[in-house]
Every structure is written in structure tokens, then in C-alpha cells.
Tab-separated table of C-alpha atoms and ligand atoms in Angstrom:
chain	number	residue	atom	x	y	z
G	30	MET	CA	-12.303	-18.428	14.154
G	31	SER	CA	-14.878	-18.480	16.842
G	32	SER	CA	-15.261	-15.134	19.024
G	33	ALA	CA	-14.011	-16.516	22.097
G	34	ALA	CA	-10.212	-17.842	20.693
G	35	ALA	CA	-10.367	-14.159	18.901
G	36	THR	CA	-10.234	-12.797	21.834
G	37	SER	CA	-8.107	-14.835	23.811
G	38	VAL	CA	-5.296	-13.668	21.235
G	39	ALA	CA	-6.198	-10.442	20.986
G	40	THR	CA	-5.091	-9.985	24.771
G	41	VAL	CA	-2.628	-12.233	25.008
G	42	PRO	CA	-0.970	-10.523	21.498
G	43	ASN	CA	2.876	-11.557	22.059
G	44	GLU	CA	0.949	-16.167	22.530
G	45	LYS	CA	0.751	-18.048	19.170
G	46	SER	CA	-0.308	-15.040	16.304
G	47	PRO	CA	-4.189	-14.993	15.147
G	48	VAL	CA	-3.380	-16.030	12.101
G	49	GLU	CA	-3.833	-19.422	9.813
G	50	ILE	CA	-2.287	-19.975	7.202
G	51	HIS	CA	-3.290	-21.851	4.430
G	52	LYS	CA	-2.876	-23.854	0.776
G	53	GLY	CA	-3.226	-21.336	-1.816
G	54	ILE	CA	-3.381	-20.825	-5.431
G	55	ASN	CA	-0.777	-23.433	-6.715
G	56	GLY	CA	0.188	-24.720	-3.293
G	57	LEU	CA	1.908	-21.364	-1.868
G	58	GLU	CA	0.801	-20.521	1.915
G	59	LYS	CA	-0.994	-18.097	2.291
G	60	VAL	CA	-1.700	-15.774	5.029
G	61	ILE	CA	-4.625	-15.442	6.561
G	62	LEU	CA	-5.919	-12.041	9.501
G	63	ARG	CA	-9.170	-12.347	10.522
G	64	ASP	CA	-11.188	-10.888	13.270
G	65	ILE	CA	-13.846	-10.928	15.077
G	66	ARG	CA	-16.291	-9.561	13.037
G	67	GLY	CA	-15.282	-11.762	10.274
G	68	SER	CA	-12.750	-9.351	8.637
G	69	SER	CA	-10.384	-10.830	6.882
G	70	VAL	CA	-6.861	-9.910	4.741
G	71	GLU	CA	-4.670	-12.628	2.815
G	72	SER	CA	-2.009	-12.773	1.092
G	73	ASN	CA	-0.582	-15.624	-1.674
G	74	PHE	CA	1.713	-15.928	-3.510
G	75	LYS	CA	2.131	-16.610	-7.710
G	76	PRO	CA	6.054	-16.950	-8.828
G	77	PRO	CA	7.540	-16.094	-10.288
G	78	LYS	CA	5.303	-12.671	-11.301
G	79	PRO	CA	3.806	-10.547	-8.564
G	80	ILE	CA	0.305	-10.549	-7.275
G	81	ARG	CA	-1.657	-7.884	-9.072
G	82	GLY	CA	-4.117	-6.758	-6.531
G	83	GLY	CA	-3.958	-6.065	-2.679
G	84	ILE	CA	-1.116	-4.017	-1.771
G	85	PRO	CA	1.987	-5.223	-2.881
G	86	ILE	CA	5.248	-3.242	-1.995
G	87	CYS	CA	7.144	-1.149	-4.026
G	88	PHE	CA	11.163	-1.462	-2.054
G	89	PRO	CA	13.349	-0.882	-2.499
G	90	GLN	CA	12.936	1.187	-5.927
G	91	PHE	CA	9.280	2.169	-6.861
G	92	SER	CA	8.687	1.936	-10.657
G	93	ASN	CA	11.260	2.297	-12.541
G	94	LEU	CA	13.664	4.668	-11.001
G	95	GLY	CA	16.829	2.728	-10.547
G	96	SER	CA	18.105	-0.227	-11.811
G	97	LEU	CA	16.292	-2.899	-9.974
G	98	GLU	CA	13.200	-3.768	-11.390
G	99	ALA	CA	10.358	-2.826	-11.467
G	100	HIS	CA	8.716	-1.059	-7.387
G	101	GLY	CA	12.075	-4.134	-6.402
G	102	PHE	CA	12.235	-7.374	-6.035
G	103	ALA	CA	10.309	-6.994	-1.906
G	104	ARG	CA	7.148	-7.911	-3.665
G	105	ASN	CA	8.388	-11.033	-5.077
G	106	ARG	CA	9.780	-12.117	-2.035
G	107	PHE	CA	9.178	-14.546	0.249
G	108	TRP	CA	8.316	-13.264	3.962
G	109	ILE	CA	8.249	-15.188	6.895
G	110	VAL	CA	5.425	-14.784	9.064
G	111	ASP	CA	7.531	-14.069	12.530
G	112	PRO	CA	5.787	-16.138	14.845
G	113	SER	CA	6.985	-14.350	18.389
G	114	PRO	CA	6.327	-10.644	17.236
G	115	PRO	CA	6.642	-7.854	19.458
G	116	PRO	CA	3.639	-6.426	21.553
G	117	PHE	CA	2.126	-3.616	19.680
G	118	PRO	CA	4.408	-0.390	22.478
G	119	THR	CA	-0.050	0.672	23.769
G	120	HIS	CA	-2.742	-0.732	24.454
G	121	SER	CA	-4.120	-1.964	21.780
G	122	SER	CA	-5.413	-5.772	22.833
G	123	ASN	CA	-8.560	-5.439	20.701
G	124	LYS	CA	-6.368	-5.117	17.392
G	125	LYS	CA	-5.310	-8.723	15.824
G	126	TYR	CA	-2.049	-8.571	13.700
G	127	VAL	CA	0.855	-10.662	11.851
G	128	ASP	CA	4.229	-9.366	11.505
G	129	LEU	CA	5.685	-10.513	8.246
G	130	LEU	CA	9.518	-10.142	7.896
G	131	LEU	CA	11.647	-10.211	5.021
G	132	LYS	CA	15.832	-9.882	4.705
G	133	PRO	CA	17.496	-10.216	1.766
G	134	SER	CA	19.269	-13.595	0.311
G	135	GLU	CA	22.859	-13.620	-1.357
G	136	GLU	CA	20.570	-13.272	-4.586
G	137	ASP	CA	19.417	-9.955	-3.706
G	138	THR	CA	22.253	-8.923	-2.579
G	139	LYS	CA	23.767	-9.200	-5.032
G	140	ILE	CA	21.429	-6.916	-6.922
G	141	TRP	CA	21.571	-4.103	-4.211
G	142	PRO	CA	24.842	-5.211	-1.535
G	143	HIS	CA	22.644	-4.147	1.796
G	144	SER	CA	21.761	-5.787	4.226
G	145	PHE	CA	18.353	-4.696	6.200
G	146	GLU	CA	15.966	-6.149	7.684
G	147	PHE	CA	11.951	-5.141	7.076
G	148	ARG	CA	9.008	-5.847	9.555
G	149	LEU	CA	5.845	-5.213	7.650
G	150	ARG	CA	2.904	-5.276	10.588
G	151	VAL	CA	-0.519	-5.763	9.030
G	152	THR	CA	-3.239	-4.654	11.953
G	153	LEU	CA	-6.623	-5.721	11.605
G	154	GLY	CA	-8.777	-3.290	13.837
G	155	PRO	CA	-11.902	-3.905	15.429
G	156	ALA	CA	-13.837	-1.195	12.865
G	157	GLY	CA	-11.881	-3.057	10.118
G	158	ASP	CA	-9.686	-0.579	9.406
G	159	LEU	CA	-6.478	-2.103	7.834
G	160	MET	CA	-3.008	-0.742	9.250
G	161	LEU	CA	0.403	-0.928	7.469
G	162	THR	CA	3.578	-0.649	9.120
G	163	SER	CA	6.975	-0.745	7.854
G	164	ARG	CA	9.761	-0.747	10.039
G	165	ILE	CA	12.823	-1.029	7.984
G	166	ARG	CA	16.447	-1.720	9.769
G	167	ASN	CA	19.788	-1.133	7.876
G	168	THR	CA	22.020	-3.673	9.409
G	169	ASN	CA	24.506	-3.264	7.045
G	170	THR	CA	27.789	-3.905	8.633
G	171	ASP	CA	30.332	-2.269	6.682
G	172	GLY	CA	29.357	0.746	7.629
G	173	LYS	CA	27.890	2.332	4.226
G	174	PRO	CA	24.274	3.893	4.276
G	175	PHE	CA	21.743	2.504	2.086
G	176	THR	CA	19.058	5.241	0.157
G	177	PHE	CA	15.074	3.345	-1.085
G	178	THR	CA	11.423	4.378	-2.587
G	179	PHE	CA	8.805	2.778	-1.600
G	180	ALA	CA	4.976	2.815	-1.815
G	181	TYR	CA	2.090	0.750	-0.587
G	182	HIS	CA	0.640	-0.040	-3.691
G	183	THR	CA	-2.781	-0.087	-2.712
G	184	TYR	CA	-5.608	-0.986	-5.218
G	185	PHE	CA	-9.263	0.492	-4.350
G	186	SER	CA	-11.809	-1.448	-5.293
G	187	VAL	CA	-14.180	0.902	-7.170
G	188	SER	CA	-18.344	0.850	-9.275
G	189	ASP	CA	-17.292	2.801	-11.790
G	190	ILE	CA	-14.222	4.433	-12.421
G	191	SER	CA	-15.316	7.252	-14.301
G	192	GLU	CA	-17.483	7.632	-11.564
G	193	VAL	CA	-14.994	7.674	-8.783
G	194	ARG	CA	-14.033	11.363	-6.987
G	195	VAL	CA	-10.213	11.345	-4.896
G	196	GLU	CA	-9.969	14.771	-2.728
G	197	GLY	CA	-7.455	15.659	-0.954
G	198	LEU	CA	-4.716	15.940	-3.615
G	199	GLU	CA	-5.910	18.932	-5.954
G	200	THR	CA	-3.892	22.256	-6.354
G	201	LEU	CA	-0.762	19.969	-5.349
G	202	ASP	CA	2.107	19.476	-7.640
G	203	TYR	CA	2.830	16.096	-9.159
G	204	LEU	CA	5.051	14.368	-11.498
G	205	ASP	CA	2.755	12.919	-14.334
G	206	ASN	CA	5.215	9.544	-15.151
G	207	LEU	CA	3.067	10.096	-18.905
G	208	GLN	CA	5.404	12.663	-19.359
G	209	ASN	CA	8.688	11.670	-18.799
G	210	ARG	CA	8.116	12.262	-15.470
G	211	GLN	CA	7.177	16.139	-16.441
G	212	ARG	CA	6.746	18.777	-12.951
G	213	PHE	CA	2.707	20.272	-13.029
G	214	THR	CA	0.707	21.630	-10.865
G	215	GLU	CA	-3.160	20.224	-10.531
G	216	GLN	CA	-6.191	22.344	-11.115
G	217	GLY	CA	-9.507	22.088	-10.455
G	218	ASP	CA	-11.893	21.095	-7.275
G	219	ALA	CA	-10.790	17.083	-7.373
G	220	ILE	CA	-9.608	14.306	-9.137
G	221	THR	CA	-11.963	13.018	-11.484
G	222	PHE	CA	-10.692	9.549	-14.418
G	223	GLU	CA	-11.793	9.712	-17.984
G	224	SER	CA	-8.511	8.230	-19.509
G	225	GLU	CA	-5.340	7.042	-18.362
G	226	VAL	CA	-3.711	8.160	-15.548
G	227	ASP	CA	-0.126	7.954	-14.010
G	228	LYS	CA	1.050	10.892	-11.901
G	229	ILE	CA	2.967	11.004	-8.189
G	230	TYR	CA	1.574	13.850	-6.250
G	231	LEU	CA	4.001	15.260	-4.052
G	232	SER	CA	4.116	16.868	0.119
G	233	THR	CA	0.447	15.134	0.023
G	234	PRO	CA	-1.191	15.753	3.114
G	235	THR	CA	-1.768	12.879	5.550
G	236	LYS	CA	-5.093	12.139	4.576
G	237	ILE	CA	-6.275	11.156	1.541
G	238	ALA	CA	-10.488	9.929	0.407
G	239	ILE	CA	-11.480	8.127	-2.172
G	240	LEU	CA	-15.308	8.805	-3.299
G	241	ASP	CA	-17.012	6.753	-4.615
G	242	HIS	CA	-20.582	7.985	-5.851
G	243	GLU	CA	-22.287	5.071	-7.231
G	244	LYS	CA	-21.486	2.053	-4.118
G	245	LYS	CA	-22.135	4.682	-1.843
G	246	ARG	CA	-18.796	4.810	-0.292
G	247	THR	CA	-15.753	6.209	0.641
G	248	PHE	CA	-12.401	4.978	1.083
G	249	VAL	CA	-10.410	7.123	3.583
G	250	ILE	CA	-6.586	6.636	3.295
G	251	ARG	CA	-4.515	8.207	6.052
G	252	LYS	CA	-0.662	8.017	6.191
G	253	ASP	CA	2.265	8.731	7.657
G	254	GLY	CA	6.340	9.047	6.956
G	255	LEU	CA	5.011	9.022	3.262
G	256	PRO	CA	4.780	11.835	1.779
G	257	ASP	CA	4.185	11.571	-2.141
G	258	ALA	CA	0.685	9.706	-3.234
G	259	VAL	CA	0.796	8.313	-6.486
G	260	VAL	CA	-2.501	8.181	-8.190
G	261	TRP	CA	-2.924	5.380	-11.152
G	262	ASN	CA	-5.519	3.754	-13.811
G	263	PRO	CA	-4.220	2.079	-16.809
G	264	TRP	CA	-7.146	3.070	-19.048
G	265	ASP	CA	-8.226	0.473	-21.893
G	266	LYS	CA	-4.996	0.339	-24.441
G	267	LYS	CA	-2.620	-0.661	-21.419
G	268	ALA	CA	-5.578	-2.701	-19.766
G	269	LYS	CA	-5.921	-4.885	-23.032
G	270	ALA	CA	-1.368	-4.712	-23.272
G	271	MET	CA	-1.440	-6.394	-19.579
G	272	ALA	CA	-1.372	-9.614	-19.476
G	273	ASP	CA	-2.557	-10.419	-15.678
G	274	PHE	CA	-5.119	-8.237	-15.767
G	275	GLY	CA	-8.760	-8.037	-17.626
G	276	ASP	CA	-9.163	-6.001	-20.143
G	277	ASP	CA	-12.061	-3.914	-18.848
G	278	GLU	CA	-11.044	-4.417	-15.703
G	279	TYR	CA	-10.044	-0.860	-15.110
G	280	LYS	CA	-13.296	0.178	-14.812
G	281	HIS	CA	-12.793	-1.352	-12.167
G	282	MET	CA	-9.925	-0.513	-10.027
G	283	LEU	CA	-7.959	2.548	-9.307
G	284	CYS	CA	-4.555	2.702	-7.247
G	285	VAL	CA	-3.600	5.024	-4.871
G	286	GLU	CA	-0.603	3.889	-3.076
G	287	ALA	CA	1.161	5.702	-0.015
G	288	ALA	CA	4.802	7.024	-1.108
G	289	ALA	CA	8.497	8.296	-0.285
G	290	VAL	CA	9.157	8.583	-4.570
G	291	GLU	CA	10.683	12.087	-4.293
G	292	LYS	CA	12.652	11.846	-1.642
G	293	PRO	CA	14.883	9.315	-1.424
G	294	ILE	CA	15.015	7.834	2.249
G	295	THR	CA	18.616	7.378	3.580
G	296	LEU	CA	19.125	5.241	6.500
G	297	LYS	CA	22.505	4.894	8.022
G	298	PRO	CA	24.064	1.056	9.605
G	299	GLY	CA	21.406	0.568	12.905
G	300	GLU	CA	18.876	3.377	11.603
G	301	GLU	CA	15.121	2.310	10.935
G	302	TRP	CA	12.247	4.154	9.486
G	303	ARG	CA	8.977	3.756	9.841
G	304	GLY	CA	6.334	3.854	7.209
G	305	ARG	CA	2.279	3.970	8.345
G	306	GLN	CA	-0.875	3.647	6.157
G	307	GLU	CA	-4.757	2.889	7.566
G	308	LEU	CA	-7.061	1.954	5.249
G	309	SER	CA	-11.197	2.427	5.790
G	310	THR	CA	-13.971	2.240	4.862
G	311	VAL	CA	-17.152	4.896	5.592
G	312	PRO	CA	-20.456	5.160	4.235
G	313	SER	CA	-21.579	8.035	2.257
G	314	SER	CA	-23.942	9.259	-0.045
G	315	TYR	CA	-22.174	11.847	-1.858
G	316	CYS	CA	-25.287	12.181	-4.306
G	317	SER	CA	-27.789	13.712	-1.876
G	318	GLY	CA	-25.161	15.000	0.549
G	319	GLN	CA	-25.678	13.220	3.422
G	320	LEU	CA	-21.600	13.223	3.604
G	321	ASP	CA	-19.792	16.461	2.670
G	322	PRO	CA	-16.634	14.949	1.592
G	323	ARG	CA	-14.671	17.724	3.142
G	324	ARG	CA	-15.265	16.403	6.937
G	325	VAL	CA	-14.288	13.352	6.221
G	326	LEU	CA	-10.750	15.059	5.005
G	327	GLN	CA	-10.638	17.265	7.815
G	328	GLY	CA	-12.662	15.158	10.470
G	329	SER	CA	-10.162	13.114	13.092
R	664	BG6	C1	2.428	2.437	-11.014
R	664	BG6	C2	2.751	3.600	-11.348
R	664	BG6	O1	2.757	2.585	-9.014
R	664	BG6	O2	2.020	1.341	-11.174
R	664	BG6	C3	3.229	2.825	-13.220
R	664	BG6	O3	3.608	4.639	-11.502
R	664	BG6	C4	3.022	1.476	-13.232
R	664	BG6	O4	4.326	3.647	-13.965
R	664	BG6	C5	1.746	0.723	-11.987
R	664	BG6	O5	2.759	1.020	-14.582
R	664	BG6	C6	1.736	-1.158	-11.806
R	664	BG6	O6	3.262	-1.471	-12.526
R	664	BG6	P1	3.205	-2.826	-12.532
R	664	BG6	O7	4.696	-3.606	-12.347
R	664	BG6	O8	2.599	-3.403	-11.512
R	664	BG6	O9	2.680	-3.061	-13.311
């Protein structure tokens, strides 16, 4: 996209969305949102399996906490691009965004008997930051509320999992998925990785940092409306057992998932819930002391 086109789209956000739609894998549609600096996000779909990587949306059920398929059906569905999304409420002319919509099909209502509208706004900020805002509305006409759990199942690419630390979750309580979701309290300074991890941290701060020592890069997650944070790395044995996961890929990934799991969300008809996640990166050279991870967490 040329910079002129990017600018004119940005200043008239209600006109044609600044998205490119291409043929993706298996001829399926892929949506690319690109900003003036060349940052881009894309999504594609390879039914009937969910796509591993990126940021799958877990809705209306996280993991196997209910009768639906693992992580709910939203990540396995076709979403549509809203051709005329509502504008941003405030001055945000330099942001590129696309609204994706999901409404239940007849098949979906057989397994989850509710009517909803899910609007996912994907926004690229001027510095390449990625914001995801989910708005879920109960559109039931039978007067019934519904309850759901939710997660942004974000896969982060890291140089070497054994060199990574997560800051912001230390001393918190968590449910250990590897031990029947028993509740424990995290000990120690920061989270580091030397074996399989699958934990749901509870009542977490709005900011979490993932420090990649080797790449000298820190990912910062800011979140709103999502009190929990799931941390997952399958490690070697589970990686081998997963058909869509390379045997050694666990060394170069980490999922840190902004989530609402412990206290499910209930919406009455007409009510809307909002859950927001913002991802940014800051260059860091933690090993040389140039960046104090606590400042990343405490800074604005
Ligand atoms: C995590 C869960 O969120 O996702 C793990 O805590 C699960 O228990 C992992 O294994 C991957 O799930 P899936 O369905 O994408 O293989």
C-alpha cells in the first residue's frame, strides 16, 4: 500500500476499510491490514482445524471448561469483514483497523443455544502496535442470559524459550492445568521455563512483559477486561504428539493469553462485554542492564 493511500484511508476511516483481501492457503481468503511503516497483520483459515499460531480467539469456552470443543468454536469459524465499521470514538486518524464479525450459524446454536454478535476490531497503531478489541453482545430474543469464558490465545515468537522471562505474574495465584487445575501460588522473582507449563494466573495486572534475552526484545501486553493470563508451552513430549506442531518448535514459542477464565462472563440480552489486548515491542538489552523490566511494567 502506498503511503498516500494509507493516509487517505486513515483520515476517512468510515470509507473503504484499509484491508487487502488475498487468496490464502487452500484458496481461502486472507485479510491483510497494513500500515504506512509496512507493519502488517494477516489471518487465514484452513478448515476444519483451527490455525495454530497468531492469535486464535477462544470463545465461548476456554479449553475444556464446558461441553464444547476445546477453546470453543469461534476459532474454527468464518468471520466476515464489516465493510463499513463504526468509527473510533476518539481522534485516532493514524490507526488502521478492520472489524471482523461473527454471528452464530444454525449449527452453532444447536451446540450453544444463544444468539450473539461478536465484533473483533483489529487495529495497527502508528508504531506497529497491535490492538484487539472484542465486543460481544447478547442478542437473544428469548430473554435468556448467557455465560462464556474467553482468551486471546497469543503465540509469541521467541529466540530460545530457556532464555525467556515473563514479568508481572510473580507471587500470583494460578490454576495448574497439569495438576487438575489445583490452585498454587507462584514463588520467585520471574517466570522462567525449563519444562512444560500450562497455568492460568488469576487476577493479573493489566501489564505483562515477556523478555527475550537473546533477541534483546521485550513484548509488552496491556489488557483490559481480561483478569487472567494463561501461560503455555507444550515442551518436547507434547510438541511431538501434536500433528500441527514441529518437534522443536516449542523452543521458539510461548503463549501468554489474556483471558477471562476463573470468573465466567454473564451477559443479559442487550448487554455487551468488551475485552481488549494491546501488544507492543520494545528493544531491550536486559543482560546489559539497559532496560529494567520493572520499568517496562510500571511505565505508561
Ligand atoms: C492453552 C491451554 O491455552 O492451549 C492448553 O491452556 C492447551 O491446555 C493449549 O493445550 C493448546 O490448545 P490447542 O487446542 O490449540 O491445541
